[in-house]
XYZ file of C-alpha atoms in Angstrom:
465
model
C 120.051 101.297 179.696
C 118.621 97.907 179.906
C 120.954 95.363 182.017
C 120.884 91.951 180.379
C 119.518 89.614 182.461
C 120.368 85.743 182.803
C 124.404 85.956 182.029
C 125.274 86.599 185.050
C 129.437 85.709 185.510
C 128.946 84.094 182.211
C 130.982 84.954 178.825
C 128.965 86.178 175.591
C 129.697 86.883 172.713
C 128.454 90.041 170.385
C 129.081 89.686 166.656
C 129.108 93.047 164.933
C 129.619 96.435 166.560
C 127.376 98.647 165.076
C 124.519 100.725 167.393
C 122.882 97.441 168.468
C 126.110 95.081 168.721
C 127.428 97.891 171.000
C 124.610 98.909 173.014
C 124.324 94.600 173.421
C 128.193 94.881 174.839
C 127.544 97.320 177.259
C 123.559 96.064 178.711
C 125.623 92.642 179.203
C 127.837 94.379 181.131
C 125.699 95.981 183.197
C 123.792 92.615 184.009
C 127.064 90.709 185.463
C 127.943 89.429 181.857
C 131.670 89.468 180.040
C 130.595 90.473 176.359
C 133.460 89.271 174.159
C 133.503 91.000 171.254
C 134.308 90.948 167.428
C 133.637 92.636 164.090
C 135.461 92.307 160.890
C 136.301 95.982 160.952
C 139.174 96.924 162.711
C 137.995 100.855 163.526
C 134.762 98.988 165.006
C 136.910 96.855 167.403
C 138.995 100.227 168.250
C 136.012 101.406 169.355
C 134.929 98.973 171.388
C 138.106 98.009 173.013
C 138.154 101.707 174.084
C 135.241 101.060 176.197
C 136.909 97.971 177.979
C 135.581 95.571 175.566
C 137.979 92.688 174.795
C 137.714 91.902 171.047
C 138.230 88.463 170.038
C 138.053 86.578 167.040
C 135.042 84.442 167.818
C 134.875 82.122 165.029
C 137.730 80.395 166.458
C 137.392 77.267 168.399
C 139.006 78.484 171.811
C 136.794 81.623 171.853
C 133.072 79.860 171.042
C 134.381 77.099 173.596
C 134.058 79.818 176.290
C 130.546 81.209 175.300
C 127.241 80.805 177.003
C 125.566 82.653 173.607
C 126.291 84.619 170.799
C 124.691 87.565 170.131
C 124.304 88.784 166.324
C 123.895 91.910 164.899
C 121.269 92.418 162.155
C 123.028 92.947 159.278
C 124.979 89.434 159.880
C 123.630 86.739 158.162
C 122.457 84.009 159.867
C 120.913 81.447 157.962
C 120.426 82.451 154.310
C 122.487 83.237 151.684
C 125.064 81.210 153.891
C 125.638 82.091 157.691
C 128.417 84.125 158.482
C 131.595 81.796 159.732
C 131.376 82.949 163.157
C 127.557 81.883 163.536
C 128.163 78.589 161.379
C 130.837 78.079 164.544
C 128.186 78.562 166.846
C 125.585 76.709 165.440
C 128.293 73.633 165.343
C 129.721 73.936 168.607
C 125.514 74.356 169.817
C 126.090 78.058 171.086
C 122.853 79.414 171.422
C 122.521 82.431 168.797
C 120.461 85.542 169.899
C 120.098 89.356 169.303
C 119.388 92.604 171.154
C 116.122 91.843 170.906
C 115.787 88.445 172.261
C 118.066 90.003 175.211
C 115.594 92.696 175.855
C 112.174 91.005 175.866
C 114.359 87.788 178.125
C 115.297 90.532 180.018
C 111.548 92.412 180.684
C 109.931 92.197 183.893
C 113.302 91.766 185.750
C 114.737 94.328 188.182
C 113.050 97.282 189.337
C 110.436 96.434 186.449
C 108.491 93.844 188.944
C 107.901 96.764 191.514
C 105.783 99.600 189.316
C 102.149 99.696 190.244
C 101.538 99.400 186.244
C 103.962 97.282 184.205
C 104.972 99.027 181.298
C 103.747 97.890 177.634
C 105.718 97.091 174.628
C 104.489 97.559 171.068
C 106.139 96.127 168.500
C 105.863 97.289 165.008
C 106.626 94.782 161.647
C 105.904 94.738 158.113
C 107.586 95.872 155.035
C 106.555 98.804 154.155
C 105.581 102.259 156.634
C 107.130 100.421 159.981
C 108.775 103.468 160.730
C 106.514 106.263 160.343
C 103.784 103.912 162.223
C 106.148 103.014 165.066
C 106.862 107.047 165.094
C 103.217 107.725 164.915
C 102.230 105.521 167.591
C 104.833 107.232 169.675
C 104.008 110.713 168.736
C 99.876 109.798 169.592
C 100.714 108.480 173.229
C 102.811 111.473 174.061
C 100.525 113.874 172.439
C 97.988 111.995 175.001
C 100.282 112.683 178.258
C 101.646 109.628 178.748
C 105.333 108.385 178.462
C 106.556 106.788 175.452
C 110.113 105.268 173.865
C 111.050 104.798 170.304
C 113.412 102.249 169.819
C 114.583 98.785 167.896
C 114.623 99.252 164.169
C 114.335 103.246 164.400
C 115.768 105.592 167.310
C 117.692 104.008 169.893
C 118.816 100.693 170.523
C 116.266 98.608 172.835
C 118.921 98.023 175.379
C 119.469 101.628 175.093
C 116.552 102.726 176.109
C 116.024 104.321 179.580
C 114.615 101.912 182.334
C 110.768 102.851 182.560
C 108.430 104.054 184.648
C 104.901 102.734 185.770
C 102.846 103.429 182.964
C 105.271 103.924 180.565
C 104.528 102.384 176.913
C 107.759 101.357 174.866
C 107.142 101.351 171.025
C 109.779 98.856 169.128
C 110.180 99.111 165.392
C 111.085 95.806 163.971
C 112.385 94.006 161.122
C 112.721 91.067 159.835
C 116.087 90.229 160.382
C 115.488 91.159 164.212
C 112.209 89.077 164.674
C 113.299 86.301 163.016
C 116.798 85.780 165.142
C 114.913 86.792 168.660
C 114.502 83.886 170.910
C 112.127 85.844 173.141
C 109.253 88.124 171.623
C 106.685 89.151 174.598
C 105.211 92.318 173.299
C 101.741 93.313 175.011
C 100.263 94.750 171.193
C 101.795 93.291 168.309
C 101.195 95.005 164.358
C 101.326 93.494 160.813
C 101.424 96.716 158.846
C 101.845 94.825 155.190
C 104.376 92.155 153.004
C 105.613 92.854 149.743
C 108.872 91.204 148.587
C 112.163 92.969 149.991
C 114.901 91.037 151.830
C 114.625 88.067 149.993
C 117.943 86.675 149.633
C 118.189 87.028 153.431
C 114.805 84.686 154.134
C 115.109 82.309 150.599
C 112.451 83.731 149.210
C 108.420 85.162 150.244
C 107.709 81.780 152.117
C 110.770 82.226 154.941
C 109.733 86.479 154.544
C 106.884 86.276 155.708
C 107.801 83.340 158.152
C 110.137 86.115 159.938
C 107.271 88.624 160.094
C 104.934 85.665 161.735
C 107.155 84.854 164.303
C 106.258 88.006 165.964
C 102.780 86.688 166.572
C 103.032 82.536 167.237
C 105.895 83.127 169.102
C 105.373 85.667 171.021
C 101.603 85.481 171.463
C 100.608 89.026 171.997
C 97.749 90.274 174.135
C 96.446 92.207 171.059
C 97.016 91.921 167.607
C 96.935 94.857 164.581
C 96.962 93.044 161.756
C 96.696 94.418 157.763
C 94.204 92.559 155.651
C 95.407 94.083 152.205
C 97.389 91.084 151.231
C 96.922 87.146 151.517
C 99.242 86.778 154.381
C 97.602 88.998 156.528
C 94.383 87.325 155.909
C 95.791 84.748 157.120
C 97.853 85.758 160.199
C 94.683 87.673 160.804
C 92.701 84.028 160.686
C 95.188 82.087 162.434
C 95.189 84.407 165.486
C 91.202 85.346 165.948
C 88.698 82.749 168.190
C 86.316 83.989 165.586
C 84.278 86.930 163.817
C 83.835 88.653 167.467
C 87.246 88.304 169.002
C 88.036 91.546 169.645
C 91.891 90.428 170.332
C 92.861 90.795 166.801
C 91.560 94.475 165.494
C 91.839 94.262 161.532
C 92.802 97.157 159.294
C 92.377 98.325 155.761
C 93.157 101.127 153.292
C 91.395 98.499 150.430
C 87.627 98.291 151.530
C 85.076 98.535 154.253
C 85.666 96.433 157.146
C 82.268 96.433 159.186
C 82.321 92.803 160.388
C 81.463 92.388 164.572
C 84.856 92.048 165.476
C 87.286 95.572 165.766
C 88.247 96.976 162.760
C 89.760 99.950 161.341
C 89.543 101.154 157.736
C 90.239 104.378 156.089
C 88.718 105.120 152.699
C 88.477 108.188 150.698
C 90.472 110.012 153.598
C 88.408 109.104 156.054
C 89.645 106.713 158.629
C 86.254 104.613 160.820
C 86.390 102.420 164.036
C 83.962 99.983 163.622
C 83.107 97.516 166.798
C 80.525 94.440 167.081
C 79.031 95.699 164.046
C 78.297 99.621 164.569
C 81.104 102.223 163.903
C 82.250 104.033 167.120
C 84.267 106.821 165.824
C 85.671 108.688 162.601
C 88.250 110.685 161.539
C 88.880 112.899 158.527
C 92.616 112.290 157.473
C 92.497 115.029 154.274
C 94.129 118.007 155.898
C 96.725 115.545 157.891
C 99.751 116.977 156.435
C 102.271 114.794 157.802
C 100.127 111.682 156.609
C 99.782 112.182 152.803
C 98.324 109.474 150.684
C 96.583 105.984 151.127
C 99.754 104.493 152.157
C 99.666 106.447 155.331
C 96.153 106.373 155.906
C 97.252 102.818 156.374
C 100.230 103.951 159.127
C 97.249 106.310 160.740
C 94.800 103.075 160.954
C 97.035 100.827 162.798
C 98.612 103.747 165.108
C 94.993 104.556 165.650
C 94.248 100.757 166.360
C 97.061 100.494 168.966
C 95.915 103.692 170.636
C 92.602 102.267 170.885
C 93.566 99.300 172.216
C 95.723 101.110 174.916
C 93.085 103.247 176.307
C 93.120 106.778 174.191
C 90.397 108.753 173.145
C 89.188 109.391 169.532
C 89.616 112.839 169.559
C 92.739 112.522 171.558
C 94.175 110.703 168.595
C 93.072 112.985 165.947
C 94.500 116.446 167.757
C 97.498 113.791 167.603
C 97.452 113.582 163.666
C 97.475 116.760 163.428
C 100.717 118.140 165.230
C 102.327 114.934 163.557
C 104.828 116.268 161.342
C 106.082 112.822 159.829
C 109.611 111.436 159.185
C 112.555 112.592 157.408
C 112.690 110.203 153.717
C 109.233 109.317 154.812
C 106.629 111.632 152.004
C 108.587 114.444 153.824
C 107.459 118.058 152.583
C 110.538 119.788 151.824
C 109.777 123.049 150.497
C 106.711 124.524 148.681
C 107.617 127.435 145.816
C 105.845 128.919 142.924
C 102.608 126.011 143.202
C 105.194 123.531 143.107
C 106.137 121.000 146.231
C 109.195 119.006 147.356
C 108.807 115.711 148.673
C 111.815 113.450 149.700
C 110.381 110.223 149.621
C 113.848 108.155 149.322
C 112.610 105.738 151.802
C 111.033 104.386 148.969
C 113.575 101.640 148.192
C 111.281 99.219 146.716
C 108.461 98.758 144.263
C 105.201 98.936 146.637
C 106.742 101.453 148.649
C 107.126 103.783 145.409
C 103.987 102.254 144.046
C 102.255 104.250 147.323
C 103.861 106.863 146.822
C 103.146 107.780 143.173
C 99.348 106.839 144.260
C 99.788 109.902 146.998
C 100.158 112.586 144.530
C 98.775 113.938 141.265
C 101.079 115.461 138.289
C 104.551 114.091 139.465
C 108.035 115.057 138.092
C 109.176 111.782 139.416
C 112.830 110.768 140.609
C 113.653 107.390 140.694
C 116.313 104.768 140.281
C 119.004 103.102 141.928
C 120.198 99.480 142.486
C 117.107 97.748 141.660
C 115.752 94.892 143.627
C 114.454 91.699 142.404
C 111.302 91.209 140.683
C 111.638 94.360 138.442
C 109.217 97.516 137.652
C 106.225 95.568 136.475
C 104.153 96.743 139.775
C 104.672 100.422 139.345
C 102.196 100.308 136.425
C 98.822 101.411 137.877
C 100.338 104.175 139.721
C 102.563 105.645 136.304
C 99.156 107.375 135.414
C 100.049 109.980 137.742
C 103.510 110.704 136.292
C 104.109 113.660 133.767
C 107.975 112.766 133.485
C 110.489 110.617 134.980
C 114.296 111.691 135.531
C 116.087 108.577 136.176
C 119.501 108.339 138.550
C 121.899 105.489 139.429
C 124.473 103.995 137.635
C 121.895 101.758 135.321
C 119.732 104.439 134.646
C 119.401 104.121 130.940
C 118.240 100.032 131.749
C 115.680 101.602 134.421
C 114.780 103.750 132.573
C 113.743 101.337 129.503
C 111.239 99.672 131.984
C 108.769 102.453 132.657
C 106.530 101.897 130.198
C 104.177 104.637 129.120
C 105.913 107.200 130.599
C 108.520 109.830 129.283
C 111.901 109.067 130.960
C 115.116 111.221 130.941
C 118.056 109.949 131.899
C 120.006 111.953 134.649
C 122.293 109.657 135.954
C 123.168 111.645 138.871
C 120.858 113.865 141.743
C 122.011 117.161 140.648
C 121.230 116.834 136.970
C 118.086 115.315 138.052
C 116.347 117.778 140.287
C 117.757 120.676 137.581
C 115.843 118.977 134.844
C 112.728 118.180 137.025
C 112.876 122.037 138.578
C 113.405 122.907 134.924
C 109.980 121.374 133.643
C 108.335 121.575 136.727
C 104.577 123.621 136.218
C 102.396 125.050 138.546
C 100.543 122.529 140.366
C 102.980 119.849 139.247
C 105.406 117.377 142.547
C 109.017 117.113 142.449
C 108.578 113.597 144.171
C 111.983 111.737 145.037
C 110.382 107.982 145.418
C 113.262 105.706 143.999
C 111.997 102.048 143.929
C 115.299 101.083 144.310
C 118.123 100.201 147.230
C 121.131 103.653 147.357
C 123.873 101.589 147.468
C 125.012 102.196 143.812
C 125.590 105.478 144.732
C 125.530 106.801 148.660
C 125.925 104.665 151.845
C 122.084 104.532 152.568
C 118.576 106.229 151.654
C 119.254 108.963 154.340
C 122.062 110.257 152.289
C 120.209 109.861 149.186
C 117.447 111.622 150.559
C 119.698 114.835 152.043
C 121.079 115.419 148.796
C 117.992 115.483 146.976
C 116.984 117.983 149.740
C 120.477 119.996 149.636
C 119.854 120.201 145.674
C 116.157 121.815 145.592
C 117.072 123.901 148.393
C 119.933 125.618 146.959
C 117.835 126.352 143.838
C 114.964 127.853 145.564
């Protein structure tokens, strides 16, 4: 655990008692603080009241009159559609409003931290699409290495969770939007812009206060090194906002799109090979085709900016590529489930938008495809160049039929539900052929989150096989 520093005697409150609300109650604790607590759900405050926690309704006057800050989960809205009442109170009353992750980096450097003969590095992982299996990566790399890593933030623990490091130690954060954009403190040592498509955009009003969130991560926090994608406009531009110039090796560009030999540091993988080019003459390369747990260009992308960061702290070439290959990627994440008769499984329900199903119909050749869900804004109309690789779709959710009539070009058969769509896709399935679960759309039509989505596309091939 991470004690919260700064609060010390002072009351806070925590808004929402999920993993990070929670974890945020008890590091205040630890640091001297009273954490006053509140959600809206009454088994939530049963929980935390059985830890000691007082739970109080904070929205009310008396309450945010005794608060030093309030700290907000996540999934609380802060700003846009509307904020939540109990942040509207605080922003009223002038309460300063903060999350687990503005507590941790405030908190960095204090304690026993000061004392290691090496401070310990953060990395801190944003984007919209392949955060996750990067951040997991990157961990996975320094380890394989033999050095000391954590996975936390967005993915693992919570940061305040995490155990107090060691000298040396690397810490490896997984952020969102939501959590970079509410922070009031981001320090990390090596800072990464994986890529932006639209997602979240209610939350942010739209791709201008998006990709705001994402840039906060940088201009606030001011990294010593920067990993930046150069695939899309705004990382272009991050990417020019942030370098001195073509050879400022600070800011090490990377690319799945085209050749980036320029005399800064760059990274680019094409045609499965990933090259480190430096001041104009490549240094090192790695062939990424027989990486199983990194299939397609989308993580050839994840690969070049874990590489990057591994660079950048110190590890070998070939270090890093005996790394690739004992990585065995995420669950939901192009995860291999089975292999039978020529045909694979892959359980790709992590794919809960358009460009992240977009890369994953690019990964693969003759797909049975399963897909649908509660679609996000801005419709189908980008899956287009990748349908090419699609022999058949079998459509779930409870709009199927309506997703269904937007795949142009491609045969569609309406399921409805998971079981009746991996029968019909093991059904027509050929040698050769992918059973690929990639949904471009959010679960929440039909199961609590893409994890459970994902299991019971698992639990249904595997009982057939």
């Amino acid at each position: 655990m991470i004690p919260v520093a700064g609060y010390v005697g002072q009351s806070v409150g925590v808004l929402g008692l999920g993993r990070s609300g929670l974890s945020a109650a008890r590091s205040l604790r630890a640091g001297g603080a009273e954490a006053l607590c509140w959600d809206d759900n009454p088994d939530a405050r049963a929980k935390a009241e059985a830890e000691g926690f007082e739970c109080l309704d904070l929205g009310k006057e008396a309450v945010m009159s005794r608060l030093s800050a309030l700290v907000v989960s996540p999934g609380i809205a802060h700003l846009y559609p509307e904020p939540n009442r109990v942040v509207a109170a605080a922003l009223l009353a002038g309460v300063p409003v903060d999350n687990d992750i503005g507590l941790f980096f405030a908190s960095l450097g204090s304690g026993a931290w000061v004392e290691l003969d090496v401070p310990p590095r953060v990395v801190a992982v944003t984007g919209s699409n392949g955060k996750s299996t990067t951040s997991a990566l990157i961990a996975h790399l320094i380890e394989s290495a033999g050095k000391t890593a954590q996975l936390a933030g967005n993915i693992g623990r919570g940061v305040l969770d995490i155990d107090e490091p060691l000298s040396g130690d690397v810490i490896v954060l997984e952020l969102s939007s939501y959590q970079t954009e509410l922070a009031r403190a981001l320090t990390p040592d090596i800072a990464v812009f994986t890529n932006l498509s639209p997602d979240h955009l209610d939350r942010h009003h739209g791709m201008g206060g998006y990709f705001a969130a994402k840039r906060r991560l940088f201009a606030e926090g001011g990294p010593d090194r920067a990993v930046i994608g150069v695939d899309e406009n705004e990382g272009m531009f991050l990417d020019n906002q942030l370098s001195a110039g073509q050879g400022d090796d600070r800011v090490i560009r990377i690319s799945v799109e085209r050749k980036l030999t320029g005399h800064g540091w760059n990274v680019y993988a094409k045609k499965g090979f990933l090259a480190e080019w430096r001041k104009g003459r490549q240094v090192a390369s790695i062939d990424l085709r027989e990486v199983k747990g990194l299939p397609g260009a989308h993580n050839h992308q994840n690969a070049c900016a874990a590489y990057a960061v591994c660079r950048a702290l110190g590890i070998a070439p070939r270090d890093i590529e005996k790394g690739f290959h004992s990585f065995k990627g995420l669950p939901h994440r192009s995860q291999l489930i089975a292999e039978a008769a020529g045909i694979s499984y892959v359980n790709d329900s992590k794919a809960t938008n358009v460009d992240a199903a977009y890369m994953a119909l690019r990964a693969f050749e003759n797909i049975r495809w399963i897909c649908g869900g509660l679609e996000k804004e801005g419709g189908l109309s980008g899956l287009q160049d990748a349908l090419g690789h699609v022999k058949k779709a079998y459509v779930i959710g409870r709009e199927a039929a309506q997703f269904a009539m937007q795949l142009k070009g491609v045969e569609a058969e309406v399921c409805t539900t998971m079981e009746k769509a991996v029968e019909a896709a093991m059904r027509d399935a050929l040698e050769g052929d992918v059973v690929l679960l990639a949904p471009a759309a959010a679960s929440f039509d039909q199961y609590d989150s893409f994890e459970k989505r994902g299991d019971d596309f698992s639990q249904e091939v595997l009982k057939r096989l």
